[in-house]
Amino acid sequence: GKDIGDDIELRIILASKRIRRAGFWAGNWTSQWRIVFVPEQKEPVILGGVLEFKTHYAEDGNIHFNRKAIKKTKIHETADPERWAKEVVAAMKKIEDEFHQATEDICINMGAGALKAMRRVLPLSKERFDWRPIRHSLVRDMKNVETKEFRITHGLDDE
């Protein structure tokens, strides 16, 4: 906390990061909370928070999903520090649970349409395209043509 005149400012930061290279994804969650109060004040205090969720999926393409929300709620208990702390934690948990559920709902609904539309469709052969250039005969043929032209241009052709 930090004293601001007679007020006390308290900031709470929660963060989590997860990377799963084998699954081609990474994500992080952060929430930053701020409350300014005077101990034992009569009126409720405002707890404000910024919640952010970011994820990145990168199998044969890049899909980023970012979601941010700014929320506020009132904390009524200001006299008993233990009850005050429990009320603050309960309020944060309620808001974060709602944000999490709303994010999950968005992802479920998006999966039915928008997310599928963003994914690369398999070609008619139903096989994934191998993006490594060395695998394709066109690249090999171009190298052979370049080499043959070089040999002819420089008088090195034996034919």
Short mmCIF file of N, CA, C and O in Angstrom, two decimals, residues 59-143:
data_model
loop_
_atom_site.label_atom_id
_atom_site.label_comp_id
_atom_site.label_asym_id
_atom_site.label_seq_id
_atom_site.Cartn_x
_atom_site.Cartn_y
_atom_site.Cartn_z
N GLU A 59 0.27 -22.82 -35.32
CA GLU A 59 0.52 -24.01 -36.13
C GLU A 59 0.17 -23.68 -37.57
O GLU A 59 -0.99 -23.48 -37.91
N ASP A 60 1.18 -23.59 -38.42
CA ASP A 60 1.00 -23.25 -39.84
C ASP A 60 0.25 -21.93 -40.03
O ASP A 60 -0.50 -21.77 -40.98
N GLY A 61 0.44 -21.00 -39.16
CA GLY A 61 -0.20 -19.69 -39.25
C GLY A 61 -0.16 -19.01 -37.90
O GLY A 61 0.38 -19.56 -36.95
N ASN A 62 -0.70 -17.85 -37.80
CA ASN A 62 -0.71 -17.12 -36.53
C ASN A 62 -2.11 -16.63 -36.23
O ASN A 62 -2.72 -15.93 -37.03
N ILE A 63 -2.60 -17.01 -35.06
CA ILE A 63 -3.89 -16.52 -34.60
C ILE A 63 -3.66 -15.93 -33.21
O ILE A 63 -3.15 -16.60 -32.33
N HIS A 64 -4.02 -14.67 -33.06
CA HIS A 64 -3.91 -13.99 -31.78
C HIS A 64 -5.31 -13.72 -31.26
O HIS A 64 -6.19 -13.34 -32.03
N PHE A 65 -5.49 -13.92 -29.97
CA PHE A 65 -6.77 -13.59 -29.34
C PHE A 65 -6.46 -12.74 -28.12
O PHE A 65 -5.71 -13.16 -27.24
N ASN A 66 -6.99 -11.53 -28.08
CA ASN A 66 -6.77 -10.62 -26.96
C ASN A 66 -8.12 -10.16 -26.44
O ASN A 66 -9.01 -9.81 -27.22
N ARG A 67 -8.24 -10.14 -25.13
CA ARG A 67 -9.49 -9.67 -24.52
C ARG A 67 -9.13 -8.85 -23.29
O ARG A 67 -8.27 -9.24 -22.50
N LYS A 68 -9.79 -7.72 -23.14
CA LYS A 68 -9.51 -6.81 -22.03
C LYS A 68 -10.83 -6.27 -21.49
O LYS A 68 -11.75 -6.00 -22.25
N ALA A 69 -10.90 -6.14 -20.16
CA ALA A 69 -12.09 -5.58 -19.53
C ALA A 69 -11.68 -4.68 -18.37
O ALA A 69 -10.71 -4.98 -17.67
N ILE A 70 -12.41 -3.61 -18.18
CA ILE A 70 -12.20 -2.71 -17.05
C ILE A 70 -13.45 -2.81 -16.18
O ILE A 70 -14.57 -2.60 -16.66
N LYS A 71 -13.25 -3.16 -14.92
CA LYS A 71 -14.38 -3.41 -14.02
C LYS A 71 -14.23 -2.62 -12.73
O LYS A 71 -13.12 -2.32 -12.30
N LYS A 72 -15.37 -2.34 -12.10
CA LYS A 72 -15.41 -1.67 -10.79
C LYS A 72 -16.47 -2.32 -9.93
O LYS A 72 -17.48 -2.81 -10.43
N THR A 73 -16.22 -2.29 -8.63
CA THR A 73 -17.21 -2.77 -7.67
C THR A 73 -17.02 -2.03 -6.35
O THR A 73 -15.97 -1.42 -6.12
N LYS A 74 -18.02 -2.10 -5.51
CA LYS A 74 -17.94 -1.43 -4.20
C LYS A 74 -17.55 -2.43 -3.11
O LYS A 74 -18.04 -3.56 -3.09
N ILE A 75 -16.72 -1.97 -2.20
CA ILE A 75 -16.35 -2.73 -1.01
C ILE A 75 -16.96 -2.00 0.18
O ILE A 75 -16.65 -0.84 0.44
N HIS A 76 -17.86 -2.68 0.88
CA HIS A 76 -18.61 -2.03 1.96
C HIS A 76 -17.89 -2.08 3.30
O HIS A 76 -18.02 -1.16 4.10
N GLU A 77 -17.16 -3.15 3.57
CA GLU A 77 -16.49 -3.31 4.86
C GLU A 77 -15.20 -2.49 4.88
O GLU A 77 -14.34 -2.65 4.02
N THR A 78 -15.08 -1.58 5.85
CA THR A 78 -13.84 -0.80 5.99
C THR A 78 -13.32 -0.77 7.42
O THR A 78 -12.24 -0.27 7.67
N ALA A 79 -14.07 -1.30 8.37
CA ALA A 79 -13.65 -1.23 9.78
C ALA A 79 -12.78 -2.41 10.20
O ALA A 79 -11.73 -2.23 10.81
N ASP A 80 -13.19 -3.62 9.88
CA ASP A 80 -12.46 -4.83 10.29
C ASP A 80 -11.51 -5.26 9.17
O ASP A 80 -11.97 -5.68 8.10
N PRO A 81 -10.19 -5.19 9.38
CA PRO A 81 -9.23 -5.51 8.32
C PRO A 81 -9.39 -6.93 7.75
O PRO A 81 -9.26 -7.13 6.54
N GLU A 82 -9.69 -7.90 8.60
CA GLU A 82 -9.83 -9.28 8.12
C GLU A 82 -11.07 -9.44 7.24
O GLU A 82 -11.00 -10.03 6.15
N ARG A 83 -12.18 -8.88 7.67
CA ARG A 83 -13.41 -8.94 6.86
C ARG A 83 -13.25 -8.12 5.58
O ARG A 83 -13.74 -8.49 4.52
N TRP A 84 -12.55 -6.98 5.67
CA TRP A 84 -12.28 -6.13 4.50
C TRP A 84 -11.49 -6.92 3.46
O TRP A 84 -11.82 -6.93 2.28
N ALA A 85 -10.42 -7.59 3.91
CA ALA A 85 -9.58 -8.38 2.99
C ALA A 85 -10.39 -9.49 2.32
O ALA A 85 -10.27 -9.72 1.12
N LYS A 86 -11.23 -10.17 3.11
CA LYS A 86 -12.05 -11.25 2.54
C LYS A 86 -13.03 -10.70 1.51
O LYS A 86 -13.27 -11.32 0.48
N GLU A 87 -13.60 -9.52 1.77
CA GLU A 87 -14.54 -8.92 0.82
C GLU A 87 -13.83 -8.51 -0.47
O GLU A 87 -14.36 -8.70 -1.57
N VAL A 88 -12.62 -7.96 -0.34
CA VAL A 88 -11.84 -7.57 -1.53
C VAL A 88 -11.52 -8.80 -2.36
O VAL A 88 -11.73 -8.81 -3.58
N VAL A 89 -11.03 -9.86 -1.73
CA VAL A 89 -10.68 -11.09 -2.46
C VAL A 89 -11.92 -11.70 -3.11
O VAL A 89 -11.88 -12.13 -4.26
N ALA A 90 -13.03 -11.71 -2.39
CA ALA A 90 -14.27 -12.29 -2.95
C ALA A 90 -14.75 -11.47 -4.16
O ALA A 90 -15.19 -12.05 -5.16
N ALA A 91 -14.64 -10.14 -4.08
CA ALA A 91 -15.06 -9.29 -5.20
C ALA A 91 -14.17 -9.52 -6.42
O ALA A 91 -14.65 -9.63 -7.55
N MET A 92 -12.85 -9.61 -6.19
CA MET A 92 -11.93 -9.87 -7.30
C MET A 92 -12.23 -11.23 -7.93
O MET A 92 -12.27 -11.35 -9.15
N LYS A 93 -12.43 -12.23 -7.10
CA LYS A 93 -12.71 -13.59 -7.60
C LYS A 93 -13.99 -13.60 -8.43
O LYS A 93 -14.02 -14.20 -9.51
N LYS A 94 -15.03 -12.93 -7.96
CA LYS A 94 -16.30 -12.90 -8.68
C LYS A 94 -16.11 -12.26 -10.06
O LYS A 94 -16.56 -12.81 -11.08
N ILE A 95 -15.44 -11.13 -10.12
CA ILE A 95 -15.23 -10.44 -11.40
C ILE A 95 -14.34 -11.28 -12.32
O ILE A 95 -14.63 -11.40 -13.51
N GLU A 96 -13.28 -11.86 -11.78
CA GLU A 96 -12.39 -12.68 -12.62
C GLU A 96 -13.10 -13.94 -13.12
O GLU A 96 -12.90 -14.35 -14.26
N ASP A 97 -13.92 -14.55 -12.28
CA ASP A 97 -14.68 -15.73 -12.71
C ASP A 97 -15.65 -15.37 -13.85
O ASP A 97 -15.78 -16.12 -14.82
N GLU A 98 -16.31 -14.21 -13.73
CA GLU A 98 -17.23 -13.76 -14.79
C GLU A 98 -16.46 -13.49 -16.09
O GLU A 98 -16.93 -13.83 -17.17
N PHE A 99 -15.31 -12.84 -15.98
CA PHE A 99 -14.48 -12.55 -17.15
C PHE A 99 -14.02 -13.85 -17.81
O PHE A 99 -14.07 -14.00 -19.03
N HIS A 100 -13.60 -14.80 -16.98
CA HIS A 100 -13.15 -16.10 -17.49
C HIS A 100 -14.28 -16.82 -18.21
O HIS A 100 -14.09 -17.35 -19.31
N GLN A 101 -15.46 -16.84 -17.61
CA GLN A 101 -16.60 -17.53 -18.22
C GLN A 101 -17.01 -16.86 -19.52
O GLN A 101 -17.29 -17.53 -20.52
N ALA A 102 -17.02 -15.53 -19.56
CA ALA A 102 -17.38 -14.81 -20.78
C ALA A 102 -16.36 -15.07 -21.88
O ALA A 102 -16.72 -15.24 -23.05
N THR A 103 -15.07 -15.14 -21.51
CA THR A 103 -14.02 -15.44 -22.48
C THR A 103 -14.19 -16.85 -23.04
O THR A 103 -14.08 -17.08 -24.24
N GLU A 104 -14.50 -17.78 -22.16
CA GLU A 104 -14.72 -19.16 -22.58
C GLU A 104 -15.92 -19.25 -23.53
O GLU A 104 -15.87 -19.95 -24.55
N ASP A 105 -17.00 -18.53 -23.22
CA ASP A 105 -18.18 -18.52 -24.08
C ASP A 105 -17.85 -17.96 -25.47
O ASP A 105 -18.29 -18.49 -26.49
N ILE A 106 -17.05 -16.90 -25.50
CA ILE A 106 -16.64 -16.31 -26.78
C ILE A 106 -15.87 -17.35 -27.60
O ILE A 106 -16.11 -17.52 -28.79
N CYS A 107 -14.95 -18.04 -26.96
CA CYS A 107 -14.13 -19.03 -27.67
C CYS A 107 -14.97 -20.19 -28.18
O CYS A 107 -14.75 -20.68 -29.29
N ILE A 108 -15.91 -20.63 -27.38
CA ILE A 108 -16.77 -21.74 -27.81
C ILE A 108 -17.60 -21.32 -29.02
O ILE A 108 -17.69 -22.04 -30.01
N ASN A 109 -18.20 -20.14 -28.95
CA ASN A 109 -19.03 -19.66 -30.05
C ASN A 109 -18.19 -19.33 -31.28
O ASN A 109 -18.62 -19.53 -32.41
N MET A 110 -16.98 -18.81 -31.07
CA MET A 110 -16.10 -18.47 -32.18
C MET A 110 -15.65 -19.74 -32.91
O MET A 110 -15.53 -19.74 -34.12
N GLY A 111 -15.43 -20.81 -32.17
CA GLY A 111 -14.96 -22.04 -32.78
C GLY A 111 -15.91 -22.58 -33.82
O GLY A 111 -15.51 -23.24 -34.77
N ALA A 112 -17.17 -22.28 -33.66
CA ALA A 112 -18.18 -22.78 -34.61
C ALA A 112 -18.10 -22.08 -35.96
O ALA A 112 -18.49 -22.64 -36.96
N GLY A 113 -17.56 -20.88 -36.00
CA GLY A 113 -17.58 -20.15 -37.27
C GLY A 113 -16.29 -19.42 -37.58
O GLY A 113 -15.52 -19.84 -38.43
N ALA A 114 -16.06 -18.34 -36.88
CA ALA A 114 -14.95 -17.45 -37.21
C ALA A 114 -13.58 -18.13 -37.12
O ALA A 114 -12.74 -17.97 -38.00
N LEU A 115 -13.35 -18.89 -36.06
CA LEU A 115 -12.05 -19.54 -35.90
C LEU A 115 -11.80 -20.56 -37.01
O LEU A 115 -10.71 -20.63 -37.57
N LYS A 116 -12.83 -21.32 -37.38
CA LYS A 116 -12.68 -22.28 -38.47
C LYS A 116 -12.40 -21.57 -39.79
O LYS A 116 -11.65 -22.07 -40.62
N ALA A 117 -13.00 -20.43 -39.99
CA ALA A 117 -12.78 -19.67 -41.23
C ALA A 117 -11.35 -19.15 -41.33
O ALA A 117 -10.82 -18.99 -42.42
N MET A 118 -10.70 -18.93 -40.18
CA MET A 118 -9.32 -18.42 -40.20
C MET A 118 -8.30 -19.52 -40.46
O MET A 118 -7.20 -19.25 -40.89
N ARG A 119 -8.62 -20.74 -40.16
CA ARG A 119 -7.66 -21.83 -40.33
C ARG A 119 -7.48 -22.16 -41.80
O ARG A 119 -8.39 -22.06 -42.60
N ARG A 120 -6.29 -22.58 -42.14
CA ARG A 120 -5.98 -22.97 -43.50
C ARG A 120 -6.76 -24.23 -43.87
O ARG A 120 -6.80 -25.19 -43.13
N VAL A 121 -7.39 -24.19 -45.01
CA VAL A 121 -8.15 -25.34 -45.48
C VAL A 121 -7.19 -26.29 -46.19
O VAL A 121 -6.29 -25.86 -46.91
N LEU A 122 -7.38 -27.58 -46.01
CA LEU A 122 -6.52 -28.56 -46.69
C LEU A 122 -6.76 -28.50 -48.19
O LEU A 122 -7.89 -28.30 -48.64
N PRO A 123 -5.72 -28.71 -48.99
CA PRO A 123 -5.92 -28.76 -50.43
C PRO A 123 -6.74 -29.99 -50.82
O PRO A 123 -7.05 -30.84 -49.99
N LEU A 124 -7.07 -30.10 -52.09
CA LEU A 124 -7.88 -31.22 -52.56
C LEU A 124 -7.27 -32.57 -52.26
O LEU A 124 -7.97 -33.56 -52.09
N SER A 125 -5.93 -32.64 -52.19
CA SER A 125 -5.26 -33.90 -51.89
C SER A 125 -5.48 -34.34 -50.44
O SER A 125 -5.16 -35.45 -50.07
N LYS A 126 -6.05 -33.45 -49.62
CA LYS A 126 -6.30 -33.70 -48.20
C LYS A 126 -5.01 -33.90 -47.41
O LYS A 126 -5.01 -34.49 -46.34
N GLU A 127 -3.90 -33.42 -47.95
CA GLU A 127 -2.61 -33.50 -47.27
C GLU A 127 -2.12 -32.11 -47.00
O GLU A 127 -2.31 -31.21 -47.82
N ARG A 128 -1.47 -31.94 -45.86
CA ARG A 128 -0.91 -30.63 -45.54
C ARG A 128 0.21 -30.30 -46.52
O ARG A 128 0.97 -31.16 -46.93
N PHE A 129 0.31 -29.03 -46.85
CA PHE A 129 1.36 -28.57 -47.75
C PHE A 129 2.66 -28.44 -46.97
O PHE A 129 2.68 -27.85 -45.89
N ASP A 130 3.72 -28.98 -47.48
CA ASP A 130 5.03 -28.88 -46.84
C ASP A 130 5.68 -27.59 -47.34
O ASP A 130 6.02 -27.46 -48.50
N TRP A 131 5.84 -26.64 -46.43
CA TRP A 131 6.33 -25.31 -46.80
C TRP A 131 7.84 -25.26 -46.95
O TRP A 131 8.39 -24.23 -47.34
N ARG A 132 8.56 -26.34 -46.69
CA ARG A 132 10.02 -26.32 -46.86
C ARG A 132 10.33 -26.38 -48.36
O ARG A 132 10.00 -27.35 -49.03
N PRO A 133 10.97 -25.34 -48.91
CA PRO A 133 11.18 -25.24 -50.35
C PRO A 133 11.97 -26.41 -50.94
O PRO A 133 11.74 -26.80 -52.07
N ILE A 134 12.87 -26.97 -50.22
CA ILE A 134 13.72 -28.05 -50.74
C ILE A 134 12.90 -29.28 -51.11
O ILE A 134 13.34 -30.12 -51.89
N ARG A 135 11.70 -29.40 -50.58
CA ARG A 135 10.85 -30.56 -50.83
C ARG A 135 10.15 -30.55 -52.19
O ARG A 135 9.56 -31.54 -52.57
N HIS A 136 10.18 -29.47 -52.89
CA HIS A 136 9.38 -29.35 -54.10
C HIS A 136 10.23 -29.40 -55.36
O HIS A 136 11.27 -28.78 -55.46
N SER A 137 9.74 -30.13 -56.34
CA SER A 137 10.49 -30.31 -57.59
C SER A 137 10.67 -28.98 -58.32
O SER A 137 11.66 -28.79 -59.00
N LEU A 138 9.74 -28.06 -58.17
CA LEU A 138 9.87 -26.77 -58.84
C LEU A 138 11.16 -26.06 -58.40
O LEU A 138 11.89 -25.52 -59.23
N VAL A 139 11.45 -26.10 -57.12
CA VAL A 139 12.68 -25.48 -56.62
C VAL A 139 13.90 -26.20 -57.18
O VAL A 139 14.85 -25.57 -57.63
N ARG A 140 13.86 -27.53 -57.17
CA ARG A 140 14.99 -28.29 -57.72
C ARG A 140 15.17 -27.99 -59.21
O ARG A 140 16.28 -27.79 -59.69
N ASP A 141 14.05 -27.93 -59.96
CA ASP A 141 14.12 -27.64 -61.39
C ASP A 141 14.71 -26.25 -61.64
O ASP A 141 15.52 -26.06 -62.54
N MET A 142 14.30 -25.28 -60.83
CA MET A 142 14.83 -23.93 -60.99
C MET A 142 16.33 -23.89 -60.72
O MET A 142 17.08 -23.22 -61.42
N LYS A 143 16.76 -24.63 -59.72
CA LYS A 143 18.20 -24.68 -59.42
C LYS A 143 18.95 -25.32 -60.58
O LYS A 143 20.03 -24.88 -60.95
#
